[in-house]
PDB file of N, CA and C in Angstrom:
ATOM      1  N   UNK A   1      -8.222   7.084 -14.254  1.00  0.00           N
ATOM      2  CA  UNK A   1      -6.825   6.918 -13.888  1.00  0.00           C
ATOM      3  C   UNK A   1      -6.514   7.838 -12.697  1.00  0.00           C
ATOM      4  N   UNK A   2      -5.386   7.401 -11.759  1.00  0.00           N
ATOM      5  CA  UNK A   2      -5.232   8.213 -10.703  1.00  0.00           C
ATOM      6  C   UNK A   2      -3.726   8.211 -10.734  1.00  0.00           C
ATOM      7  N   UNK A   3      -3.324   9.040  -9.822  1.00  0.00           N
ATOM      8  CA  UNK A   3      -1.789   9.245  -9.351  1.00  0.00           C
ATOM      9  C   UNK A   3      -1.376   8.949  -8.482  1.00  0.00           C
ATOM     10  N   UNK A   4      -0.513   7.685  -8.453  1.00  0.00           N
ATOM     11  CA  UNK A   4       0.168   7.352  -6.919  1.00  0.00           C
ATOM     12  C   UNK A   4       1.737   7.944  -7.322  1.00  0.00           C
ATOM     13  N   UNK A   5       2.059   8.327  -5.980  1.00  0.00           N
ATOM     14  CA  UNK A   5       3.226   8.576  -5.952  1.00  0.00           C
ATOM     15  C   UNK A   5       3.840   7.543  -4.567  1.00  0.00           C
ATOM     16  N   UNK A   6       5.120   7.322  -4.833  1.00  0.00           N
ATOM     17  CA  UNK A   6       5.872   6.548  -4.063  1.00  0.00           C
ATOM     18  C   UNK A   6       7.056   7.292  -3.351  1.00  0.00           C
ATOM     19  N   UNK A   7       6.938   7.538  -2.301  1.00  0.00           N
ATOM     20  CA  UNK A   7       8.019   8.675  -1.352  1.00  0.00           C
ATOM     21  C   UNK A   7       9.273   7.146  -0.397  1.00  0.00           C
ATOM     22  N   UNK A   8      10.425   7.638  -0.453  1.00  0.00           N
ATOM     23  CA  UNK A   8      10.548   8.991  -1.126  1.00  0.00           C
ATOM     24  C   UNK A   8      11.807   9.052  -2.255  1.00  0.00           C
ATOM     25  N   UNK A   9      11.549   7.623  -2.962  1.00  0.00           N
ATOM     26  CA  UNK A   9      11.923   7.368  -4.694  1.00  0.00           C
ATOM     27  C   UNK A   9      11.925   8.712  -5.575  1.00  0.00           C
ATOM     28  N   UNK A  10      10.521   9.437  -4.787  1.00  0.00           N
ATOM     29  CA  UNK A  10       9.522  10.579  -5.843  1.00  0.00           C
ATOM     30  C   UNK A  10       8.972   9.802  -7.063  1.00  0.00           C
ATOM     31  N   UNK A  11       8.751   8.518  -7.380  1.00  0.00           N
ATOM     32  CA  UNK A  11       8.091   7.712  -8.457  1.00  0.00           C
ATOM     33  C   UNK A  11       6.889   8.214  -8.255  1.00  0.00           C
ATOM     34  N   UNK A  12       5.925   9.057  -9.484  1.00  0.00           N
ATOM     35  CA  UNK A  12       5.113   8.668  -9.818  1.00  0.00           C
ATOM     36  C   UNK A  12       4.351   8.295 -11.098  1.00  0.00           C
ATOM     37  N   UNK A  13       3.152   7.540 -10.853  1.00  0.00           N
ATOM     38  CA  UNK A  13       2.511   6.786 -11.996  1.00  0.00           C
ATOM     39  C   UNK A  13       0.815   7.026 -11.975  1.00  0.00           C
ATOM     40  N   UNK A  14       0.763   7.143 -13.312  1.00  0.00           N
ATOM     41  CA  UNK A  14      -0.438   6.737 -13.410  1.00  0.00           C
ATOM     42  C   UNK A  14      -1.566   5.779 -13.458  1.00  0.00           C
ATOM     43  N   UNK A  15      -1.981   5.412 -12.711  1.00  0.00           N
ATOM     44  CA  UNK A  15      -2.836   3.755 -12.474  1.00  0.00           C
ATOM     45  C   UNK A  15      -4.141   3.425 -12.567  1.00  0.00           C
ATOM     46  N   UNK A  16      -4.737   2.408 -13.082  1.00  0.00           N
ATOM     47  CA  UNK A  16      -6.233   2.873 -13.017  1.00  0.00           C
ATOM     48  C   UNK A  16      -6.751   2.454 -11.438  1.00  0.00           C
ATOM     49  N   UNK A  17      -8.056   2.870 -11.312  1.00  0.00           N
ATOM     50  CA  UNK A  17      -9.057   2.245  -9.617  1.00  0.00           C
ATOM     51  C   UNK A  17      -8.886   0.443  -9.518  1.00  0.00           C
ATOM     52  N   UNK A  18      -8.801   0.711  -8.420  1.00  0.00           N
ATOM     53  CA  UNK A  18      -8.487  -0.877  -8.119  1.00  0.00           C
ATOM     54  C   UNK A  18      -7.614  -1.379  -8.050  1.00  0.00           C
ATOM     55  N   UNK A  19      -6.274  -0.885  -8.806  1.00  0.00           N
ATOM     56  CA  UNK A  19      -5.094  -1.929  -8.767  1.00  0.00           C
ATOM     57  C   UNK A  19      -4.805  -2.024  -7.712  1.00  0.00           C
ATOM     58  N   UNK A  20      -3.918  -2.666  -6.896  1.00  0.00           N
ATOM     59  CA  UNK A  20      -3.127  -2.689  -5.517  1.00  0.00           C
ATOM     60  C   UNK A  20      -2.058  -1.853  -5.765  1.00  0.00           C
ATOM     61  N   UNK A  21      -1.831  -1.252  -3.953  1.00  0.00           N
ATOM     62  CA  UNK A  21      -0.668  -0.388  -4.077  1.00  0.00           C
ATOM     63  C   UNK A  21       0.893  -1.294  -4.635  1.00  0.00           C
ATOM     64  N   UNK A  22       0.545  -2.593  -4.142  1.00  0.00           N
ATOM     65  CA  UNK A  22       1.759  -3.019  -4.419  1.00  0.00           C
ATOM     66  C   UNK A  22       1.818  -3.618  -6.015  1.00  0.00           C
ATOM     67  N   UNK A  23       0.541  -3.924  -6.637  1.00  0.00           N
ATOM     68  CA  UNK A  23       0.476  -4.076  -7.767  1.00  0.00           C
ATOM     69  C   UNK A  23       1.379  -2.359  -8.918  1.00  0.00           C
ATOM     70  N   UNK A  24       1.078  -1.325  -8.228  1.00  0.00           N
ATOM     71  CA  UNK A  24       1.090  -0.473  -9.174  1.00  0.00           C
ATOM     72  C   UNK A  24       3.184  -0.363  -8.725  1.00  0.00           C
ATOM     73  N   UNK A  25       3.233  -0.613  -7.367  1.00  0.00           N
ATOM     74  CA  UNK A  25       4.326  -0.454  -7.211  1.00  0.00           C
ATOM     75  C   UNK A  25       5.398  -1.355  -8.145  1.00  0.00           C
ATOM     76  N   UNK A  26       5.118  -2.637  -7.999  1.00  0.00           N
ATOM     77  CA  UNK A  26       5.747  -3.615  -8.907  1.00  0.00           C
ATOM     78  C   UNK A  26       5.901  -3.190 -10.685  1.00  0.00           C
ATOM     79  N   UNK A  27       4.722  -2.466 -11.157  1.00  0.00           N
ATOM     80  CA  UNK A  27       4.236  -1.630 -12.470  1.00  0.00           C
ATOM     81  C   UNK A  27       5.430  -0.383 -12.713  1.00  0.00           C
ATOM     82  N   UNK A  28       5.797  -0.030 -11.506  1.00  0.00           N
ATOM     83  CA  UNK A  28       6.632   1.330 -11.431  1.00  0.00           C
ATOM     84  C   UNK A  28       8.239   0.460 -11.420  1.00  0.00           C
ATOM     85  N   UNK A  29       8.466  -0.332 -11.048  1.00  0.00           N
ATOM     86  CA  UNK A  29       9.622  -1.116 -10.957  1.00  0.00           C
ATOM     87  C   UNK A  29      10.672  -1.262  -9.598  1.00  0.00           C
ATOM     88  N   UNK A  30       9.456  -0.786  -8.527  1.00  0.00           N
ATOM     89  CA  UNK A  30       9.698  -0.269  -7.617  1.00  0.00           C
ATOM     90  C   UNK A  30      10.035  -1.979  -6.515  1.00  0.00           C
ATOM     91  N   UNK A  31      10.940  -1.997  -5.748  1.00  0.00           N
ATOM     92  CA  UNK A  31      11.221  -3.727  -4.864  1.00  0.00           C
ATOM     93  C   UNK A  31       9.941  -3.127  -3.838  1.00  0.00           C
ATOM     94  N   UNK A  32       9.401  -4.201  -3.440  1.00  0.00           N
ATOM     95  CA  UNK A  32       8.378  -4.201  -2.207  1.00  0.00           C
ATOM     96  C   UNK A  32       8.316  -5.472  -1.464  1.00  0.00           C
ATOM     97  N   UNK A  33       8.732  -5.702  -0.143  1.00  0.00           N
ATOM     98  CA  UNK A  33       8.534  -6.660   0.414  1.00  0.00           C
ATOM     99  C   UNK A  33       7.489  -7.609   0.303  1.00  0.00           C
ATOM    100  N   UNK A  34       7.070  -8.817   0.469  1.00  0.00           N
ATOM    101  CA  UNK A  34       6.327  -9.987   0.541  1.00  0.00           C
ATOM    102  C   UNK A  34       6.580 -11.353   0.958  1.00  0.00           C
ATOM    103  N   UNK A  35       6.195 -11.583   1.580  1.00  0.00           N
ATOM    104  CA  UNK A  35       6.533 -13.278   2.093  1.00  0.00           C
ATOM    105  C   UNK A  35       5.212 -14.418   1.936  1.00  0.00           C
ATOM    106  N   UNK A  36       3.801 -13.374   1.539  1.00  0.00           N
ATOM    107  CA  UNK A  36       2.541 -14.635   1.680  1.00  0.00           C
ATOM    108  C   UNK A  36       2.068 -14.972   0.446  1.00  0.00           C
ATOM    109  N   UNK A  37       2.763 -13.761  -0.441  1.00  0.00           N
ATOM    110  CA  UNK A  37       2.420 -14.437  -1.920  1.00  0.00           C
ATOM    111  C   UNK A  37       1.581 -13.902  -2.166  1.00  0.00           C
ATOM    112  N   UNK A  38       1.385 -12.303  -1.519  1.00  0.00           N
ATOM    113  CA  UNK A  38       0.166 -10.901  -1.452  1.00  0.00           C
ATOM    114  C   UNK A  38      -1.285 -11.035  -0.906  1.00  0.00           C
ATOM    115  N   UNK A  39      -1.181 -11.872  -0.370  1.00  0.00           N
ATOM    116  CA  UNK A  39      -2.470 -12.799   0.399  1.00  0.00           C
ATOM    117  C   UNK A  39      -3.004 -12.176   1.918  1.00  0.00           C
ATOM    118  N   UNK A  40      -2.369 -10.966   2.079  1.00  0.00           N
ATOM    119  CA  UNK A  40      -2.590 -10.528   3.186  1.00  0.00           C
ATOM    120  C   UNK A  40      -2.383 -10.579   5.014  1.00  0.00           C
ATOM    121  N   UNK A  41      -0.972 -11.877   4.778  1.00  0.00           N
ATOM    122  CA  UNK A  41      -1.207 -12.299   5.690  1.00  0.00           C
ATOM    123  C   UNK A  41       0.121 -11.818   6.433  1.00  0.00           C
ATOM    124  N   UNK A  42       1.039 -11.454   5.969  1.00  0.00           N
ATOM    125  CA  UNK A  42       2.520 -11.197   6.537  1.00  0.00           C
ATOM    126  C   UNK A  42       2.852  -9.985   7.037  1.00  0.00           C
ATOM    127  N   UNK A  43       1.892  -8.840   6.358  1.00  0.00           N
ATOM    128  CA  UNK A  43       2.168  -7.599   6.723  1.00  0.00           C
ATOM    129  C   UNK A  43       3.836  -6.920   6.281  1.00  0.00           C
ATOM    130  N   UNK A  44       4.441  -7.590   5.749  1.00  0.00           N
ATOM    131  CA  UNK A  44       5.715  -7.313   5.189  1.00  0.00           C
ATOM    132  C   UNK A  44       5.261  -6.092   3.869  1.00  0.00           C
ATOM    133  N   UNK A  45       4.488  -6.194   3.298  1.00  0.00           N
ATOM    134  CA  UNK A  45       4.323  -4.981   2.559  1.00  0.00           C
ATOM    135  C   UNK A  45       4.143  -3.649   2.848  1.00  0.00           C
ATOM    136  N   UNK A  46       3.781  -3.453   4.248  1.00  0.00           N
ATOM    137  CA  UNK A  46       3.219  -2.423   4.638  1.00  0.00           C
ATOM    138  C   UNK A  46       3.921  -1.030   4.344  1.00  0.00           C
ATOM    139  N   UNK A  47       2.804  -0.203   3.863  1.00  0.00           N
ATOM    140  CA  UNK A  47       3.624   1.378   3.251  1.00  0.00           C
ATOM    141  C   UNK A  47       2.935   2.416   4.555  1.00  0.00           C
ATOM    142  N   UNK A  48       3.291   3.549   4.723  1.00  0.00           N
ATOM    143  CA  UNK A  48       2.671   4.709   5.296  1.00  0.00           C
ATOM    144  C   UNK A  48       2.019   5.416   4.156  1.00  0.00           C
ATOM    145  N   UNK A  49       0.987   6.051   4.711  1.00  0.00           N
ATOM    146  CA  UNK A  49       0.009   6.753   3.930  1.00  0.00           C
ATOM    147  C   UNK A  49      -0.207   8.361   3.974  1.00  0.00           C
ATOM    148  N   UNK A  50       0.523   9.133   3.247  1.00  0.00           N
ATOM    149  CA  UNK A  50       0.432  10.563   3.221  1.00  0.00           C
ATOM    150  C   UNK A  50      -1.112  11.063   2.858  1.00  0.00           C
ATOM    151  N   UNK A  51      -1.316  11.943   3.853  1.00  0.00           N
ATOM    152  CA  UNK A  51      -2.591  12.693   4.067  1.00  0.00           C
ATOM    153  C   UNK A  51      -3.623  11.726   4.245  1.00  0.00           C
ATOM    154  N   UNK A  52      -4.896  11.854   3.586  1.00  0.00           N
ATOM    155  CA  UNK A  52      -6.523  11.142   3.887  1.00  0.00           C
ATOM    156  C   UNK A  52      -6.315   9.836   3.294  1.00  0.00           C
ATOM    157  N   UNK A  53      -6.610   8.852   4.217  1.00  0.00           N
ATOM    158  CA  UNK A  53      -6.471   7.230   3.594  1.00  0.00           C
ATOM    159  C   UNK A  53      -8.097   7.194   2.890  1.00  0.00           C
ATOM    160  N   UNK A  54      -8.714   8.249   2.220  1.00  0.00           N
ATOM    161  CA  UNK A  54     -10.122   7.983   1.421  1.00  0.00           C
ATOM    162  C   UNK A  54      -9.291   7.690  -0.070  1.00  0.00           C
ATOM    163  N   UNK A  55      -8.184   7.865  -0.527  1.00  0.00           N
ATOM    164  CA  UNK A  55      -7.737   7.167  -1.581  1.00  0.00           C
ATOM    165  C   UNK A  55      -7.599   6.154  -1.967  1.00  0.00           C
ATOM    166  N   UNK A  56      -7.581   5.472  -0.691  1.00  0.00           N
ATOM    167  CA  UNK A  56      -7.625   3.998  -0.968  1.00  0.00           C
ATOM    168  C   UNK A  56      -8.734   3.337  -0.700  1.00  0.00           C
ATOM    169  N   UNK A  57      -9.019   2.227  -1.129  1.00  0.00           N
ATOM    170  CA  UNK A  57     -10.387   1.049  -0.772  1.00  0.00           C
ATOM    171  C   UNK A  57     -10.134   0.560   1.047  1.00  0.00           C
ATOM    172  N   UNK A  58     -11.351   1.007   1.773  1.00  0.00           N
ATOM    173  CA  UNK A  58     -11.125   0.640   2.688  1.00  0.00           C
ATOM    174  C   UNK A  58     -10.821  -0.765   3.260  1.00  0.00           C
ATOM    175  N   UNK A  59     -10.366  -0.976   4.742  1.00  0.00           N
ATOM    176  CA  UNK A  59      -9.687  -2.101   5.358  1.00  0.00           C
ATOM    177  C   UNK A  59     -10.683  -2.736   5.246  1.00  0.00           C
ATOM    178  N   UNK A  60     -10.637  -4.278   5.234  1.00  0.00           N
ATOM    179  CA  UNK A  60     -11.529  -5.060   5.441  1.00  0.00           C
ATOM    180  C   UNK A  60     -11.017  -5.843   7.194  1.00  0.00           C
ATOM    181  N   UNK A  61     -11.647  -6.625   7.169  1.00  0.00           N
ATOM    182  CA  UNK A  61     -11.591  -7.180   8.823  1.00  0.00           C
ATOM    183  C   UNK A  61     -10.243  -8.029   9.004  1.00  0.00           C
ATOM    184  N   UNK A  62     -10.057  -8.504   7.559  1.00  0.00           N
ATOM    185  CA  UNK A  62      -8.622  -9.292   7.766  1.00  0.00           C
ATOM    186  C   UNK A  62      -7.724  -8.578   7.757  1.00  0.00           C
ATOM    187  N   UNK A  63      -7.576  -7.355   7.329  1.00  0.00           N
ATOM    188  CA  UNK A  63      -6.518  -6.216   7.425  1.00  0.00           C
ATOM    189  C   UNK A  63      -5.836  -6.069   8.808  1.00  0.00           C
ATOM    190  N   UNK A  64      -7.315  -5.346   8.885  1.00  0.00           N
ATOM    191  CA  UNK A  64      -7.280  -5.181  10.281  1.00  0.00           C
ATOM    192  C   UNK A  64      -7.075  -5.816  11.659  1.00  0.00           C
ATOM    193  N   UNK A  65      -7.284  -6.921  11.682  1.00  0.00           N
ATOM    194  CA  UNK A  65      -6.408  -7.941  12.333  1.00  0.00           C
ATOM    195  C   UNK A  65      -4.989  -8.243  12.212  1.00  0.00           C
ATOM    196  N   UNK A  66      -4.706  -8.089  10.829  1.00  0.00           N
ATOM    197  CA  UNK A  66      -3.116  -8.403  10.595  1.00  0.00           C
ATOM    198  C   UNK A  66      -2.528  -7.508  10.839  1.00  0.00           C
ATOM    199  N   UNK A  67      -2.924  -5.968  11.096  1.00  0.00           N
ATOM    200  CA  UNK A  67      -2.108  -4.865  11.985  1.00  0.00           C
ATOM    201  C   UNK A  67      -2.383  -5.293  13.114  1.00  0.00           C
ATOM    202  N   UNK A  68      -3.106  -5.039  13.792  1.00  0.00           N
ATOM    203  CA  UNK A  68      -3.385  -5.504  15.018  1.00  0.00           C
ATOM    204  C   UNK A  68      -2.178  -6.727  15.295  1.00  0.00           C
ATOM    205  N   UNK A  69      -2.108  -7.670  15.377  1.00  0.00           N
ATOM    206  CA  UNK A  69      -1.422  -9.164  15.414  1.00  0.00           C
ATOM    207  C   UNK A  69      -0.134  -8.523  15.450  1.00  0.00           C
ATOM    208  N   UNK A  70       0.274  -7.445  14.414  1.00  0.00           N
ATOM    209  CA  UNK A  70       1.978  -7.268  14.349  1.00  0.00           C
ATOM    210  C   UNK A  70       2.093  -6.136  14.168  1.00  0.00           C
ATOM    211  N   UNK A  71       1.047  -5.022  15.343  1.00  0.00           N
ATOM    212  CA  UNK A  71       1.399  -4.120  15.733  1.00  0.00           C
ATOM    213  C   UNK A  71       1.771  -2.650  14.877  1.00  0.00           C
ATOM    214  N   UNK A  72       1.032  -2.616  13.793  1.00  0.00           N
ATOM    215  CA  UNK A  72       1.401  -1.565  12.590  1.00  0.00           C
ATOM    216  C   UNK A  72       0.073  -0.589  13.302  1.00  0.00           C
ATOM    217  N   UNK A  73       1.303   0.598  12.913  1.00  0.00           N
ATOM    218  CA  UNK A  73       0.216   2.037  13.341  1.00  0.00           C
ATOM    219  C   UNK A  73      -1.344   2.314  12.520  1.00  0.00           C
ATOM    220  N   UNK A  74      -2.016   3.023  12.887  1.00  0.00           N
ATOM    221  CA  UNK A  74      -3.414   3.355  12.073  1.00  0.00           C
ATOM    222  C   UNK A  74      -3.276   3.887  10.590  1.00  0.00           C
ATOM    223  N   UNK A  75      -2.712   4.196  10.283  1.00  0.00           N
ATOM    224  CA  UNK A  75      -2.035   5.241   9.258  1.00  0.00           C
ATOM    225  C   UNK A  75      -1.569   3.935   7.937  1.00  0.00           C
ATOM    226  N   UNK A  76      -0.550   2.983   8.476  1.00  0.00           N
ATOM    227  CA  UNK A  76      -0.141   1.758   7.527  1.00  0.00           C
ATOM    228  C   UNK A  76      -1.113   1.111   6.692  1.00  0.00           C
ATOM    229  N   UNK A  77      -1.341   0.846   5.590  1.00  0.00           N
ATOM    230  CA  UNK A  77      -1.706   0.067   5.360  1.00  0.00           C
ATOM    231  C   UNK A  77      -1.210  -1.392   4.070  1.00  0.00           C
ATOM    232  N   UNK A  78      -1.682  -2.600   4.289  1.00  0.00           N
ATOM    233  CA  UNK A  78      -0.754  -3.431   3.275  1.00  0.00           C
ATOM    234  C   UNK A  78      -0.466  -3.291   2.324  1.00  0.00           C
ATOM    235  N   UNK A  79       0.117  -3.090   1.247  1.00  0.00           N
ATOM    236  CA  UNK A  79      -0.101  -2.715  -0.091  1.00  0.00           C
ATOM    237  C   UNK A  79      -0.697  -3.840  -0.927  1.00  0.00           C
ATOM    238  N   UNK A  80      -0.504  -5.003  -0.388  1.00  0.00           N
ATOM    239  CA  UNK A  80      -1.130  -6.106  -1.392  1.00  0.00           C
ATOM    240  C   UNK A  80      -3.112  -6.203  -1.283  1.00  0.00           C
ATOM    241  N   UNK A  81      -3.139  -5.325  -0.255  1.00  0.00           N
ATOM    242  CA  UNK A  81      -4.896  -5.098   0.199  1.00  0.00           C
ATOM    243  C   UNK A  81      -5.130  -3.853   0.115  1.00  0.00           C
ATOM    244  N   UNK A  82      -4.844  -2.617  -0.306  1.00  0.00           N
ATOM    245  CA  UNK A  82      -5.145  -1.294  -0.259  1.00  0.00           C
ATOM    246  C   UNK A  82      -5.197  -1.158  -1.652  1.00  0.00           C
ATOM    247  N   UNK A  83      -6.644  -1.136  -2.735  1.00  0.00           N
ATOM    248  CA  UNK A  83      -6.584  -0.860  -3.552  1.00  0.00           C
ATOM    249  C   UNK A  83      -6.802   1.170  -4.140  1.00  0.00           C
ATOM    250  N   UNK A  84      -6.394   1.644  -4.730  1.00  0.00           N
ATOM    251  CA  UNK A  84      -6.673   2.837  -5.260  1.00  0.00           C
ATOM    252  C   UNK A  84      -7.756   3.048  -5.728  1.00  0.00           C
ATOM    253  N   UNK A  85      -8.295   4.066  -5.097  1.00  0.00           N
ATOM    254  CA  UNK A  85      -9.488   4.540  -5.365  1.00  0.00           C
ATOM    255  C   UNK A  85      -9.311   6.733  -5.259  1.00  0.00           C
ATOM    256  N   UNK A  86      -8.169   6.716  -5.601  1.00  0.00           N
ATOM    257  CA  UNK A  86      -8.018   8.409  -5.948  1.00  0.00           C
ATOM    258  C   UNK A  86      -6.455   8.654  -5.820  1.00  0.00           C
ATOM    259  N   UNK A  87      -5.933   9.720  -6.138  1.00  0.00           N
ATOM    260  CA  UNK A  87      -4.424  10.488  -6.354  1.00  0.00           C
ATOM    261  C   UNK A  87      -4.148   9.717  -4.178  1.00  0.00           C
ATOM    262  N   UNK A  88      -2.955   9.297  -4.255  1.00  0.00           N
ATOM    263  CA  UNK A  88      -2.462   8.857  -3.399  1.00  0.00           C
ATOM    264  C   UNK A  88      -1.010   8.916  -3.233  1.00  0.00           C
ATOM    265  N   UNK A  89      -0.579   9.316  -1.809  1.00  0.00           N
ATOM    266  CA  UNK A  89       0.767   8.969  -1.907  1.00  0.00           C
ATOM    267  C   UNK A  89       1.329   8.186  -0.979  1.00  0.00           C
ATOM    268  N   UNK A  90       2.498   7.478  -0.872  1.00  0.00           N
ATOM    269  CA  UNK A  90       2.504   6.248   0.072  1.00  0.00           C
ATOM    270  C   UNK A  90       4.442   6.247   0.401  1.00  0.00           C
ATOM    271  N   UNK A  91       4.558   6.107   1.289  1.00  0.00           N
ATOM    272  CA  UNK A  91       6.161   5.693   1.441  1.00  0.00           C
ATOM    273  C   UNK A  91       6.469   4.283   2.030  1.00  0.00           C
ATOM    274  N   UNK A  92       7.625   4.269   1.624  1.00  0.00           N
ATOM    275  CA  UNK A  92       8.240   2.982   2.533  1.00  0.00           C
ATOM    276  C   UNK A  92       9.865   3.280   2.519  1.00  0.00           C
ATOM    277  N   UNK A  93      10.281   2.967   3.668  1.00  0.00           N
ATOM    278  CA  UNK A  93      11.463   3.360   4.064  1.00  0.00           C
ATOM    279  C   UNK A  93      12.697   2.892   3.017  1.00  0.00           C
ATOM    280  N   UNK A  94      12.450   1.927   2.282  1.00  0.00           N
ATOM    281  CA  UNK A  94      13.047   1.462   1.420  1.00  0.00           C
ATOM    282  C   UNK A  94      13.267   2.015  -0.055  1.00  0.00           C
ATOM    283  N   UNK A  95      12.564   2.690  -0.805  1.00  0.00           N
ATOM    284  CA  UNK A  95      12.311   3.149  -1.857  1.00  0.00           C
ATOM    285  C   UNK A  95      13.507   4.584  -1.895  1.00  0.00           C
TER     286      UNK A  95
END
């Protein structure tokens, strides 16, 4: 189990490896944008990532294109594709 925290709500939870950020977010009761149906393609989920992004499962190539395409900083990543893989913390301007 790991610890995500959600800034800057201050929600945090305990989650196991693998879930999605936006999976654990939805778990916390937390609103998170989506328009593709978490499929990776809209980039509407996107959170910022406090400190080392080694907490999460790295980008794959479609990620990374879909920042690219709509312009999201290095640091962002989707929440419906960033699975947990250690204590993490993540914001979104909304929370």
């Amino acid at each position: 189990m790991h610890r995500i925290c959600f800034q800057p709500s201050g929600l945090t939870l305990r989650v196991p490896a693998g879930i999605t950020v936006l999976e654990a977010a939805q778990r916390g009761g937390l609103p998170i944008a989506r328009a593709c149906g978490a499929s990776g393609l809209c980039s509407r989920c996107a959170v910022r990532v406090s400190g080392p992004n080694t907490s999460l499962s790295a980008e794959d190539a479609r990620e990374v294109a879909v920042k690219r395409r709509n312009h999201l900083d290095s640091e962002v990543r989707l929440a419906c594709q960033a699975r947990v893989a250690g204590d993490v913390e993540v914001t979104a301007s909304y929370w």
